[in-house]
Short mmCIF file of C-alpha atoms and ligand atoms in Angstrom, two decimals:
data_model
loop_
_atom_site.label_atom_id
_atom_site.label_comp_id
_atom_site.label_asym_id
_atom_site.label_seq_id
_atom_site.Cartn_x
_atom_site.Cartn_y
_atom_site.Cartn_z
CA MET L 1005 -5.68 -51.32 -36.32
CA SER L 1006 -4.24 -50.29 -33.00
CA THR L 1007 -0.63 -49.68 -32.39
CA SER L 1008 1.37 -51.59 -29.66
CA PHE L 1009 4.02 -50.23 -27.34
CA GLU L 1010 6.49 -52.46 -29.19
CA GLN L 1011 5.57 -50.62 -32.51
CA LEU L 1012 6.09 -47.40 -30.71
CA GLN L 1013 9.65 -48.70 -30.08
CA ILE L 1014 9.39 -48.50 -26.31
CA THR L 1015 12.51 -50.20 -24.89
CA GLN L 1016 12.26 -53.72 -23.36
CA THR L 1017 12.79 -52.60 -19.77
CA TYR L 1018 9.72 -50.33 -19.97
CA LEU L 1019 7.68 -52.93 -21.94
CA ASP L 1020 8.18 -55.23 -19.01
CA LYS L 1021 7.32 -52.69 -16.64
CA LEU L 1022 4.18 -51.84 -18.54
CA LYS L 1023 3.17 -55.51 -18.55
CA GLU L 1024 3.90 -55.71 -14.74
CA LEU L 1025 1.43 -52.76 -14.24
CA GLY L 1026 -1.19 -54.41 -16.32
CA ILE L 1027 -1.00 -51.74 -19.17
CA GLY L 1028 -1.56 -53.64 -22.46
CA GLU L 1029 -2.29 -51.24 -25.38
CA PRO L 1030 -1.42 -47.58 -25.83
CA THR L 1031 -4.22 -45.31 -25.78
CA PRO L 1032 -4.64 -42.94 -28.84
CA ILE L 1033 -2.91 -40.00 -27.15
CA GLN L 1034 0.06 -42.29 -26.22
CA ALA L 1035 0.12 -43.80 -29.73
CA GLU L 1036 0.11 -40.21 -31.25
CA ALA L 1037 2.36 -38.39 -28.94
CA ILE L 1038 5.23 -41.04 -28.07
CA PRO L 1039 6.60 -41.05 -31.71
CA VAL L 1040 6.58 -37.07 -31.85
CA LEU L 1041 8.35 -36.73 -28.44
CA LYS L 1042 10.79 -39.44 -29.27
CA GLN L 1043 11.84 -37.40 -32.35
CA GLY L 1044 12.67 -34.56 -30.09
CA SER L 1045 9.85 -32.14 -31.26
CA ASP L 1046 8.24 -29.60 -28.94
CA ALA L 1047 4.60 -30.48 -28.63
CA ILE L 1048 1.25 -29.56 -27.06
CA ILE L 1049 -0.52 -32.63 -25.85
CA GLN L 1050 -4.24 -32.24 -25.41
CA SER L 1051 -6.72 -35.08 -24.81
CA GLN L 1052 -9.66 -35.66 -22.39
CA THR L 1053 -9.11 -36.31 -18.71
CA GLY L 1054 -8.13 -39.89 -17.91
CA THR L 1055 -6.77 -40.87 -21.23
CA GLY L 1056 -3.19 -41.59 -20.21
CA LYS L 1057 -1.44 -38.33 -20.85
CA THR L 1058 1.14 -39.03 -18.13
CA LEU L 1059 2.52 -42.06 -19.79
CA ALA L 1060 2.34 -40.32 -23.02
CA TYR L 1061 5.15 -38.07 -21.97
CA LEU L 1062 6.90 -40.13 -19.24
CA LEU L 1063 7.82 -42.98 -21.37
CA PRO L 1064 9.69 -40.96 -24.04
CA ALA L 1065 11.09 -38.66 -21.46
CA LEU L 1066 12.43 -41.55 -19.32
CA GLU L 1067 13.93 -43.17 -22.47
CA GLN L 1068 16.04 -40.05 -23.03
CA ILE L 1069 17.74 -40.44 -19.66
CA ASP L 1070 21.42 -41.53 -19.74
CA PRO L 1071 21.86 -42.90 -16.23
CA THR L 1072 25.54 -42.88 -16.27
CA GLN L 1073 25.38 -38.95 -16.34
CA LYS L 1074 25.02 -37.38 -12.89
CA GLN L 1075 22.74 -34.76 -14.27
CA LEU L 1076 19.07 -33.58 -14.22
CA GLN L 1077 17.78 -34.71 -17.57
CA VAL L 1078 14.04 -34.56 -17.28
CA LEU L 1079 11.89 -31.98 -15.56
CA VAL L 1080 8.07 -32.30 -14.92
CA VAL L 1081 6.34 -29.15 -13.73
CA VAL L 1082 2.98 -29.55 -12.11
CA PRO L 1083 0.53 -27.13 -10.37
CA THR L 1084 0.06 -28.91 -7.07
CA ARG L 1085 1.86 -31.13 -4.57
CA GLU L 1086 -0.75 -33.78 -4.89
CA LEU L 1087 -0.39 -34.21 -8.62
CA GLY L 1088 3.53 -34.02 -8.09
CA MET L 1089 3.33 -36.86 -5.56
CA GLN L 1090 1.05 -38.90 -7.97
CA ILE L 1091 3.41 -38.56 -10.76
CA MET L 1092 6.46 -39.29 -8.61
CA GLN L 1093 4.67 -42.53 -7.70
CA GLU L 1094 4.20 -43.28 -11.40
CA ILE L 1095 7.77 -42.67 -12.08
CA GLU L 1096 8.93 -44.83 -9.26
CA LYS L 1097 6.82 -47.79 -10.56
CA LEU L 1098 8.33 -47.34 -14.05
CA THR L 1099 11.87 -47.03 -12.71
CA ALA L 1100 11.98 -49.43 -9.82
CA GLY L 1101 15.18 -51.52 -9.85
CA SER L 1102 16.82 -49.30 -12.48
CA PRO L 1103 19.68 -46.84 -11.88
CA ILE L 1104 17.40 -43.99 -12.73
CA ARG L 1105 17.12 -41.63 -9.75
CA SER L 1106 13.96 -39.33 -9.24
CA GLN L 1107 13.09 -36.63 -6.79
CA SER L 1108 10.07 -34.31 -6.13
CA LEU L 1109 10.77 -30.68 -5.50
CA ILE L 1110 7.32 -29.54 -4.26
CA GLY L 1111 6.21 -26.86 -1.98
CA GLY L 1112 5.25 -27.53 1.62
CA ALA L 1113 8.21 -29.91 2.14
CA ALA L 1114 11.40 -28.93 3.99
CA VAL L 1115 13.78 -27.26 1.65
CA VAL L 1116 16.97 -28.46 3.70
CA ARG L 1117 16.05 -32.13 3.09
CA GLN L 1118 15.35 -31.42 -0.62
CA VAL L 1119 18.83 -29.69 -0.86
CA GLU L 1120 20.39 -32.38 0.81
CA LYS L 1121 18.87 -35.13 -1.45
CA LEU L 1122 19.69 -33.12 -4.59
CA ARG L 1123 23.30 -34.05 -3.88
CA LEU L 1124 22.49 -37.48 -5.27
CA HIS L 1125 21.97 -35.96 -8.50
CA PRO L 1126 18.34 -36.93 -9.62
CA HIS L 1127 18.04 -37.66 -13.31
CA ILE L 1128 14.34 -36.62 -13.21
CA VAL L 1129 12.54 -34.12 -11.03
CA VAL L 1130 8.91 -33.35 -10.48
CA GLY L 1131 8.34 -29.95 -9.07
CA THR L 1132 5.99 -27.06 -8.47
CA PRO L 1133 7.02 -23.73 -9.92
CA GLY L 1134 7.49 -21.87 -6.69
CA ARG L 1135 9.86 -24.45 -5.24
CA LEU L 1136 11.87 -25.08 -8.31
CA LEU L 1137 12.55 -21.45 -8.61
CA GLU L 1138 13.56 -21.18 -4.95
CA LEU L 1139 16.07 -23.86 -5.34
CA MET L 1140 17.35 -22.43 -8.59
CA LYS L 1141 17.75 -18.94 -6.94
CA ILE L 1142 20.04 -20.41 -4.16
CA LYS L 1143 21.81 -22.28 -6.91
CA LYS L 1144 20.96 -25.72 -5.58
CA LEU L 1145 19.37 -26.63 -8.85
CA THR L 1146 20.33 -26.11 -12.35
CA LEU L 1147 18.38 -26.93 -15.46
CA HIS L 1148 21.12 -26.68 -18.11
CA HIS L 1149 21.16 -30.27 -18.78
CA VAL L 1150 17.60 -30.67 -18.97
CA LYS L 1151 16.76 -32.58 -22.32
CA ILE L 1152 13.06 -32.47 -21.87
CA GLY L 1153 10.97 -30.18 -19.92
CA VAL L 1154 7.20 -31.08 -19.46
CA VAL L 1155 4.55 -28.74 -18.00
CA ASP L 1156 1.45 -30.84 -16.91
CA GLU L 1157 -1.84 -29.25 -16.44
CA VAL L 1158 -0.08 -26.31 -18.28
CA ASP L 1159 -3.23 -24.02 -18.32
CA GLN L 1160 -3.43 -24.36 -14.54
CA VAL L 1161 0.28 -23.86 -13.93
CA PHE L 1162 0.10 -20.62 -16.02
CA GLU L 1163 -3.02 -19.47 -14.34
CA LEU L 1164 -2.10 -20.10 -10.70
CA GLY L 1165 -0.44 -16.69 -10.18
CA SER L 1166 2.86 -18.65 -10.61
CA MET L 1167 3.18 -17.29 -14.18
CA GLN L 1168 6.37 -15.56 -13.46
CA ASP L 1169 7.77 -18.50 -11.50
CA VAL L 1170 7.11 -20.95 -14.26
CA GLU L 1171 8.54 -18.55 -17.03
CA SER L 1172 11.72 -18.25 -14.94
CA VAL L 1173 11.90 -22.03 -14.60
CA LEU L 1174 11.43 -22.37 -18.37
CA LYS L 1175 14.11 -19.74 -18.86
CA GLY L 1176 16.47 -21.90 -16.71
CA MET L 1177 16.52 -24.62 -19.44
CA LEU L 1178 18.57 -24.22 -22.51
CA LYS L 1179 16.77 -22.94 -25.68
CA SER L 1180 17.65 -26.13 -27.54
CA SER L 1181 15.97 -28.33 -24.79
CA GLN L 1182 12.57 -29.98 -25.77
CA LYS L 1183 9.56 -28.53 -24.21
CA VAL L 1184 6.16 -30.08 -23.90
CA PHE L 1185 2.86 -28.62 -22.66
CA VAL L 1186 0.11 -30.93 -21.56
CA SER L 1187 -3.60 -30.57 -20.51
CA ALA L 1188 -7.17 -31.54 -21.32
CA THR L 1189 -7.80 -27.90 -21.71
CA ILE L 1190 -5.65 -25.43 -23.64
CA PRO L 1191 -7.45 -22.00 -23.62
CA GLN L 1192 -6.17 -19.37 -25.87
CA SER L 1193 -4.15 -17.56 -23.23
CA THR L 1194 -2.17 -20.89 -22.71
CA GLU L 1195 -1.83 -21.13 -26.51
CA GLN L 1196 -0.27 -17.73 -26.56
CA ALA L 1197 2.07 -18.47 -23.71
CA ALA L 1198 2.96 -21.78 -25.60
CA GLY L 1199 3.84 -19.82 -28.64
CA ARG L 1200 6.51 -17.86 -26.67
CA TRP L 1201 8.04 -21.02 -25.31
CA LEU L 1202 7.73 -23.74 -27.83
CA LYS L 1203 9.66 -24.05 -31.18
CA GLU L 1204 7.28 -25.04 -33.94
CA PRO L 1205 5.28 -27.29 -31.53
CA VAL L 1206 3.47 -30.38 -32.96
CA VAL L 1207 -0.06 -29.95 -31.77
CA ILE L 1208 -1.50 -33.34 -30.76
CA LYS L 1209 -5.24 -33.27 -30.04
CA ILE L 1210 -7.37 -36.24 -29.72
CA ASN L 1211 -11.04 -36.01 -30.58
CA PRO L 1212 -11.15 -32.39 -29.50
CA SER L 1213 -15.03 -32.04 -30.12
CA GLN L 1214 -15.58 -34.68 -27.58
CA ARG L 1215 -14.51 -32.70 -24.53
CA THR L 1216 -15.64 -34.94 -21.62
CA ALA L 1217 -15.66 -38.76 -21.39
CA GLU L 1218 -18.55 -40.52 -23.26
CA THR L 1219 -18.81 -42.78 -20.31
CA LEU L 1220 -19.81 -40.04 -18.07
CA GLU L 1221 -23.50 -39.29 -16.96
CA HIS L 1222 -24.08 -35.66 -16.16
CA MET L 1223 -27.07 -34.87 -13.74
CA TYR L 1224 -28.29 -31.96 -11.56
CA VAL L 1225 -30.57 -31.70 -8.57
CA VAL L 1226 -32.18 -28.41 -7.54
CA CYS L 1227 -32.54 -27.13 -3.97
CA GLN L 1228 -32.20 -23.98 -2.00
CA GLU L 1229 -28.90 -22.93 -0.75
CA ARG L 1230 -29.55 -23.80 2.83
CA GLU L 1231 -30.67 -27.32 1.89
CA LYS L 1232 -27.40 -28.17 -0.15
CA ILE L 1233 -25.63 -30.04 2.51
CA ASP L 1234 -28.66 -31.97 3.25
CA THR L 1235 -29.36 -32.73 -0.40
CA LEU L 1236 -25.67 -34.05 -0.59
CA ARG L 1237 -26.24 -36.15 2.42
CA ARG L 1238 -29.34 -37.63 0.96
CA LEU L 1239 -27.78 -38.12 -2.44
CA VAL L 1240 -24.89 -40.10 -0.85
CA ARG L 1241 -27.26 -42.15 1.25
CA LEU L 1242 -29.17 -43.00 -1.80
CA ILE L 1243 -26.43 -43.69 -4.24
CA LYS L 1244 -23.90 -45.02 -1.71
CA PRO L 1245 -20.94 -44.46 -3.87
CA LYS L 1246 -17.76 -46.33 -2.96
CA SER L 1247 -15.66 -43.40 -3.38
CA ALA L 1248 -16.58 -39.83 -4.50
CA ILE L 1249 -15.14 -36.42 -4.66
CA VAL L 1250 -17.21 -33.13 -3.60
CA PHE L 1251 -16.22 -30.06 -5.17
CA ILE L 1252 -16.64 -26.56 -3.64
CA ASN L 1253 -15.40 -23.35 -4.94
CA VAL L 1254 -12.40 -21.45 -3.46
CA THR L 1255 -13.24 -20.57 0.20
CA ASP L 1256 -11.35 -19.76 3.27
CA ASP L 1257 -13.66 -21.75 5.35
CA ILE L 1258 -13.19 -25.34 4.16
CA ALA L 1259 -12.79 -26.38 7.64
CA GLN L 1260 -16.24 -25.28 8.45
CA VAL L 1261 -17.59 -26.76 5.33
CA VAL L 1262 -16.14 -30.12 6.25
CA ALA L 1263 -17.23 -30.08 9.75
CA LYS L 1264 -20.80 -29.51 8.67
CA LEU L 1265 -20.57 -32.33 6.24
CA GLN L 1266 -19.16 -34.65 9.01
CA TYR L 1267 -21.84 -33.37 11.34
CA VAL L 1268 -24.67 -34.58 9.14
CA GLY L 1269 -22.93 -38.04 9.19
CA LEU L 1270 -20.94 -38.03 6.01
CA SER L 1271 -17.60 -39.94 5.82
CA ILE L 1272 -15.61 -37.02 4.42
CA GLU L 1273 -12.20 -35.31 4.66
CA ALA L 1274 -10.79 -32.25 2.96
CA LEU L 1275 -7.67 -31.36 1.06
CA TYR L 1276 -6.61 -28.28 2.87
CA GLY L 1277 -4.38 -25.78 1.11
CA GLU L 1278 -2.79 -24.63 4.11
CA ALA L 1279 -2.24 -28.06 5.81
CA SER L 1280 1.12 -29.48 5.98
CA LYS L 1281 2.60 -31.76 3.22
CA GLN L 1282 2.29 -34.65 5.58
CA ASP L 1283 -1.30 -34.01 6.38
CA ARG L 1284 -2.33 -33.55 2.83
CA ALA L 1285 -0.44 -36.76 1.86
CA LYS L 1286 -2.11 -38.66 4.72
CA VAL L 1287 -5.59 -37.47 3.57
CA MET L 1288 -4.84 -38.54 -0.17
CA GLY L 1289 -3.35 -41.76 1.05
CA ASN L 1290 -6.38 -42.59 3.16
CA PHE L 1291 -8.75 -41.65 0.31
CA ARG L 1292 -6.79 -43.89 -2.10
CA GLU L 1293 -7.09 -46.71 0.36
CA GLY L 1294 -10.88 -46.10 0.63
CA LYS L 1295 -10.51 -45.30 4.48
CA PHE L 1296 -13.27 -42.65 4.00
CA GLN L 1297 -15.78 -42.21 1.30
CA LEU L 1298 -15.77 -38.52 0.27
CA LEU L 1299 -13.01 -36.08 -0.48
CA LEU L 1300 -13.84 -32.45 -0.12
CA ALA L 1301 -11.70 -30.46 -2.77
CA THR L 1302 -11.40 -27.30 -4.52
CA ASP L 1303 -10.70 -27.04 -8.22
CA VAL L 1304 -6.89 -26.57 -8.07
CA ALA L 1305 -6.32 -29.17 -5.32
CA ALA L 1306 -7.91 -31.97 -7.53
CA ARG L 1307 -6.46 -31.13 -10.93
CA GLY L 1308 -5.02 -34.12 -12.52
CA LEU L 1309 -5.77 -36.53 -9.75
CA ASP L 1310 -6.11 -40.13 -10.74
CA ILE L 1311 -7.94 -42.16 -7.94
CA GLU L 1312 -9.02 -45.50 -8.57
CA GLY L 1313 -12.61 -46.40 -7.64
CA VAL L 1314 -13.90 -42.96 -7.71
CA THR L 1315 -17.49 -43.40 -9.36
CA HIS L 1316 -19.09 -39.99 -8.45
CA VAL L 1317 -18.27 -36.31 -8.60
CA PHE L 1318 -20.64 -33.91 -6.68
CA HIS L 1319 -20.53 -30.24 -7.05
CA LEU L 1320 -21.79 -28.43 -4.04
CA ASP L 1321 -20.98 -25.26 -5.78
CA PRO L 1322 -21.34 -25.17 -9.52
CA ALA L 1323 -18.03 -25.01 -11.28
CA THR L 1324 -16.89 -21.48 -12.11
CA ASN L 1325 -16.43 -22.24 -15.95
CA ALA L 1326 -16.83 -24.99 -18.32
CA GLU L 1327 -13.06 -25.93 -18.23
CA TYR L 1328 -13.22 -26.32 -14.46
CA TYR L 1329 -16.40 -28.46 -14.76
CA LEU L 1330 -14.56 -30.56 -17.31
CA HIS L 1331 -11.59 -31.26 -15.00
CA ARG L 1332 -13.88 -31.79 -11.95
CA VAL L 1333 -16.03 -34.29 -13.67
CA GLY L 1334 -12.72 -35.99 -15.21
CA ARG L 1335 -11.80 -37.32 -11.77
CA THR L 1336 -14.24 -40.15 -12.71
CA GLY L 1337 -15.23 -42.04 -15.96
CA ARG L 1338 -11.45 -42.45 -16.57
CA MET L 1339 -10.00 -44.88 -19.11
CA GLY L 1340 -13.36 -45.91 -20.52
CA ARG L 1341 -14.95 -46.57 -16.97
CA GLU L 1342 -18.34 -45.23 -16.22
CA GLY L 1343 -18.86 -42.34 -13.98
CA THR L 1344 -21.51 -40.03 -12.78
CA THR L 1345 -21.55 -36.42 -11.87
CA ILE L 1346 -24.24 -34.56 -10.02
CA SER L 1347 -24.40 -30.70 -9.56
CA ILE L 1348 -26.27 -29.48 -6.64
CA VAL L 1349 -27.71 -26.09 -7.72
CA THR L 1350 -30.16 -23.48 -6.54
CA PRO L 1351 -32.78 -22.34 -8.97
CA LYS L 1352 -30.73 -19.22 -9.67
CA GLU L 1353 -27.48 -21.36 -10.42
CA GLN L 1354 -29.35 -23.45 -13.05
CA PHE L 1355 -28.38 -21.14 -15.94
CA ILE L 1356 -24.70 -22.03 -15.24
CA LEU L 1357 -25.41 -25.55 -16.20
CA ASP L 1358 -27.15 -24.35 -19.44
CA LYS L 1359 -23.90 -22.77 -20.33
CA PHE L 1360 -21.90 -25.74 -19.75
CA GLU L 1361 -24.31 -27.86 -21.84
CA LYS L 1362 -23.86 -25.56 -24.80
CA GLN L 1363 -19.99 -25.07 -24.28
CA LEU L 1364 -19.24 -28.74 -23.75
CA GLY L 1365 -21.94 -30.34 -26.05
CA ILE L 1366 -23.30 -32.52 -23.12
CA THR L 1367 -26.70 -33.00 -21.67
CA ILE L 1368 -26.95 -32.46 -17.97
CA ALA L 1369 -30.18 -34.30 -16.86
CA PRO L 1370 -32.54 -32.84 -14.07
CA LYS L 1371 -33.02 -35.35 -11.30
CA ALA L 1372 -34.98 -35.53 -8.12
CA MET L 1373 -34.88 -38.02 -5.24
CA TYR L 1374 -37.91 -40.12 -4.95
CA GLU L 1375 -38.51 -43.34 -2.94
CA GLY L 1376 -35.01 -44.16 -2.85
CA ARG L 1377 -34.31 -43.63 -6.51
CA LEU L 1378 -33.06 -40.73 -8.69
CA VAL L 1379 -35.89 -39.82 -11.01
CA ASP L 1380 -36.79 -37.38 -13.67
CA PRO L 1381 -38.49 -34.46 -11.83
CA ALA L 1382 -41.43 -34.67 -14.29
CA GLN L 1383 -41.95 -38.16 -13.22
CA ASP L 1384 -41.48 -37.05 -9.73
CA ARG L 1385 -43.93 -34.34 -10.07
CA SER L 1386 -46.67 -36.78 -11.10
CA ALA L 1387 -45.69 -38.92 -8.36
CA ALA L 1388 -45.91 -36.06 -5.95
CA ALA L 1389 -49.37 -35.29 -7.08
CA MET L 1390 -50.48 -38.90 -6.71
CA ARG L 1391 -48.85 -38.85 -3.27
CA SER L 1392 -50.58 -35.71 -2.23
CA ARG L 1393 -54.01 -37.36 -3.30
CA ARG L 1394 -53.10 -40.53 -1.28
CA GLU L 1395 -52.11 -38.22 1.69
CA ALA L 1396 -55.42 -36.38 1.53
CA ALA L 1397 -57.30 -39.73 1.79
CA ARG L 1398 -55.19 -40.78 4.75
CA PRO L 1399 -56.33 -40.25 8.26
CA ARG L 1400 -54.30 -37.43 9.96
CA ASP L 1401 -52.67 -39.49 12.64
CA ALA L 1402 -51.07 -41.70 9.98
CA ALA L 1403 -49.04 -38.85 8.40
CA PRO L 1404 -45.71 -39.81 7.39
CA VAL L 1405 -42.61 -38.73 9.24
CA ARG L 1406 -40.99 -35.61 7.75
CA SER L 1407 -37.56 -36.10 6.58
CA GLY L 1408 -34.77 -33.57 6.82
CA SER L 1409 -34.36 -33.83 10.55
CA ALA L 1410 -31.43 -36.03 11.86
CA GLY L 1411 -32.21 -39.46 13.11
CA LEU L 1412 -35.12 -40.30 10.84
CA ARG L 1413 -35.21 -43.01 8.24
CA ASP L 1414 -33.62 -42.24 4.91
CA ALA L 1415 -34.70 -38.87 3.81
CA ALA L 1416 -34.95 -40.01 0.21
CA ALA L 1417 -37.70 -42.22 1.02
CA ALA L 1418 -39.74 -39.88 3.18
CA PRO L 1419 -42.66 -38.59 1.25
CA ASP L 1420 -42.63 -34.86 1.91
CA ALA L 1421 -43.54 -32.57 -1.04
CA ARG L 1422 -40.62 -30.36 -0.16
CA GLU L 1423 -38.21 -33.26 -0.54
CA PHE L 1424 -38.69 -33.57 -4.18
CA ASN L 1425 -36.70 -30.55 -5.48
CA ALA L 1426 -38.95 -30.66 -8.33
CA ALA L 1427 -36.93 -28.68 -10.71
CA PRO L 1428 -38.85 -26.69 -13.22
CA ALA L 1429 -37.48 -27.83 -16.77
CA LYS L 1430 -34.36 -26.02 -17.48
CA PRO L 1431 -35.32 -24.07 -20.58
CA THR L 1432 -38.16 -22.37 -18.58
CA ALA L 1433 -36.02 -21.48 -15.57
CA PRO L 1434 -35.75 -17.76 -15.39
CA LYS L 1435 -32.25 -16.33 -16.22
CA PRO L 1436 -31.03 -14.57 -13.14
CA THR L 1437 -29.62 -11.15 -13.79
CA ALA L 1438 -26.97 -9.44 -11.76
CA ALA L 1439 -29.73 -7.27 -10.32
CA GLY L 1440 -31.75 -10.30 -9.46
CA GLY L 1441 -28.71 -11.71 -7.78
CA LYS L 1442 -28.54 -8.67 -5.61
CA ALA L 1443 -32.15 -8.64 -4.74
CA VAL L 1444 -31.40 -10.39 -1.44
CA SER L 1445 -29.43 -7.99 0.64
CA LYS L 1446 -25.89 -8.93 2.03
CA ALA L 1447 -27.13 -8.71 5.56
CA GLN L 1448 -30.04 -11.05 4.75
CA ARG L 1449 -27.68 -13.49 3.23
CA GLU L 1450 -25.45 -13.26 6.33
CA ARG L 1451 -28.45 -13.86 8.47
CA ASP L 1452 -29.56 -16.96 6.34
CA ARG L 1453 -26.06 -18.29 6.40
CA LYS L 1454 -25.82 -18.16 10.24
CA SER L 1455 -29.39 -19.27 11.01
CA LYS L 1456 -29.55 -21.99 8.58
CA GLY L 1457 -26.04 -23.43 8.79
CA ALA L 1458 -25.27 -22.89 5.18
CA PRO L 1459 -21.46 -22.33 4.57
CA ARG L 1460 -20.20 -19.35 2.75
CA TRP L 1461 -20.19 -20.47 -0.78
CA LEU L 1462 -19.08 -17.26 -2.46
CA LYS L 1463 -21.73 -18.05 -4.82
CA GLU L 1464 -22.50 -14.51 -5.39
CA LYS L 1465 -19.03 -13.68 -6.31
CA GLN L 1466 -18.94 -16.59 -8.78
CA GLN L 1467 -22.26 -15.45 -10.46
CA ASN L 1468 -21.08 -11.94 -10.83
CA LYS L 1469 -18.01 -13.24 -12.60
CA GLU L 1470 -20.09 -15.18 -15.30
P1 ADP M 1309 -4.68 -37.99 -17.93
O1 ADP M 1309 -3.48 -37.49 -17.50
O2 ADP M 1309 -4.95 -38.09 -19.30
O3 ADP M 1309 -5.93 -37.59 -17.15
P2 ADP M 1309 -3.55 -40.47 -16.62
O4 ADP M 1309 -2.23 -40.42 -17.23
O5 ADP M 1309 -3.78 -39.95 -15.14
O6 ADP M 1309 -4.69 -39.72 -17.56
O7 ADP M 1309 -4.03 -41.92 -16.72
C1 ADP M 1309 -5.41 -42.44 -16.16
C2 ADP M 1309 -5.19 -43.81 -15.82
O8 ADP M 1309 -5.03 -44.71 -16.87
C3 ADP M 1309 -4.00 -43.91 -14.82
O9 ADP M 1309 -4.41 -44.80 -13.75
C4 ADP M 1309 -3.05 -44.75 -15.70
O10 ADP M 1309 -2.33 -45.62 -14.96
C5 ADP M 1309 -3.93 -45.48 -16.66
N1 ADP M 1309 -3.38 -45.89 -17.92
C6 ADP M 1309 -2.51 -45.14 -18.66
N2 ADP M 1309 -2.19 -45.56 -19.95
C7 ADP M 1309 -2.94 -46.61 -20.01
C8 ADP M 1309 -2.99 -47.69 -21.00
N3 ADP M 1309 -2.34 -47.73 -22.12
N4 ADP M 1309 -3.80 -48.73 -20.68
C9 ADP M 1309 -4.47 -48.85 -19.58
N5 ADP M 1309 -4.41 -47.94 -18.65
C10 ADP M 1309 -3.59 -46.93 -18.68
MG1 MG M 1310 -2.97 -35.93 -16.16
#
C-alpha cells in the first residue's frame, strides 16, 4: 500500500500547498527519504531522473525552518544557475503566503544586489558554490545557523572544478548540521567525498538497477558527421515534437552551432554559458512557455532541469559517458510520462552506444527515416531495394527530387538511397580504434568542417577519452 503525505506527517500548510499544486501521493523516493530526513540523519538520496527528489528534500527541510528566527536555516547547493532558479521557483510555490523568506545566490547576478537582499535574512538559500563562497569570504553570508545543507546533483557539483569551493561551503556549516547529498548518479568518487562530509549517512536508493525510466524509448540514427545537422532537421520535421532538447558536447562555438541549426529552419535557441543571467533566464522562460521548439544545451547546463512538455531528447554528439547519457535522457520521460531519445551518430560513434546499452541495461534501437516514418533499418534496406527496382523501371525524366537541399519537400519522404542512413546492425559495426580515429588527418577534418558546414564537435577528443 502506498504511503500518503499525511502518513509522512507533513504539516497541514504544506499538505494544502501540495494539493494546490496537484501533487497527490508521494513518489517512492519521497516516501523513503522524508522520514529519514525528518529524523535528522545525514543521507544520500539516489533515484532516477524525474522521480521527485526535489520535494523529497525540500519538504523536510522547509519544515525545520523557524520563521521567527532571523537566520539562514536551510542551504541548497546546486551546480548551475538554471537549476538554482528552478528550485527557487519550487520553494516560492511552497512558501507563498508564509513568513518564510528565500533567496537565490547564484553566479552571474549582481553581487551588490544579493548583498543588499541578504539584509532581509533569508531562511532558505539556493546557491552555486562559487557565489556562496564569495559572499562568505566578504562576510556577508554565514552558515553557522544552517540546520540542513543539501547538495543537489552532488556528483556534478563535485566534478565542476568547484570541488574546493563546495568543500569550503560545507566547512562553513557546523559539524552538527544535517547534510544531504542528492543525485540520480553517485559515482565512486562522489561516494568517497560523501564519506568525508556525511556522518553515518543513510543511503536511500530506489530501484538502483533500473537506471533510466522505463517509459523511455532509446533510438539512434546513423549518418556522416557532415550530415548531422540535416539529419536532425529531418528528424524534427518527421517527429514534430512539441518541445525537445538537443545536446552537444562542450564546445566554444555553441553560437555557431545554433546559427547553423537556425539556418536550416529549426526553431532553436541555446543556453549559453557566457550569456548574462538575464539572457539565460529569458531563454529558459521562453522555452518553458513553448515559444520555440528546441533548446540546444550542453550536459552541465541541462542538469536537473524539469521542463514540462519535453517529449524528445536528441544527441547531436553522443554523450561522453553513461552517466551523462542518463542525465540527458532524463529531461524527458519524467514522472511516468513517455519520452523518446534519439542519438545521431556516425558509424564510428556507434560503439559508444553499445557501451551505454551494456552499462545501463537498455536497448538503443537503430532507426532510419523512410517515407515519413522512423523504421527499422533492416526494413528500410528492403524498402530501399524495392525502391531501386521501382526506380530502375521508371522513365528517367520522372526521377524523384533529391532531398537534402533546402526548399524541397520533406526530405524524409524523398526517396534517395543516401537518405536512408541504413545502419549496419550494431553488433557487426567495426569497433573504431584510436588509430582508426586518427586515420583522417586533422587538416582533412578541418577542410571537411569548413567545406561541409559541420560544426566543431570535439568528437575526436571525446573518443580519445573513451
Ligand atoms: P528529480 O529531481 O528526481 O529529477 P523533480 O524533483 O525535478 O525530479 O520532479 C519531477 C517533476 O515531478 C516535477 O515537475 C515535480 O513537480 C513533480 N512531482 C514531484 N513529486 C511529485 C508527486 N509526488 N506527484 C506528482 N508529481 C510530482
Ligand atoms: Mg532534481
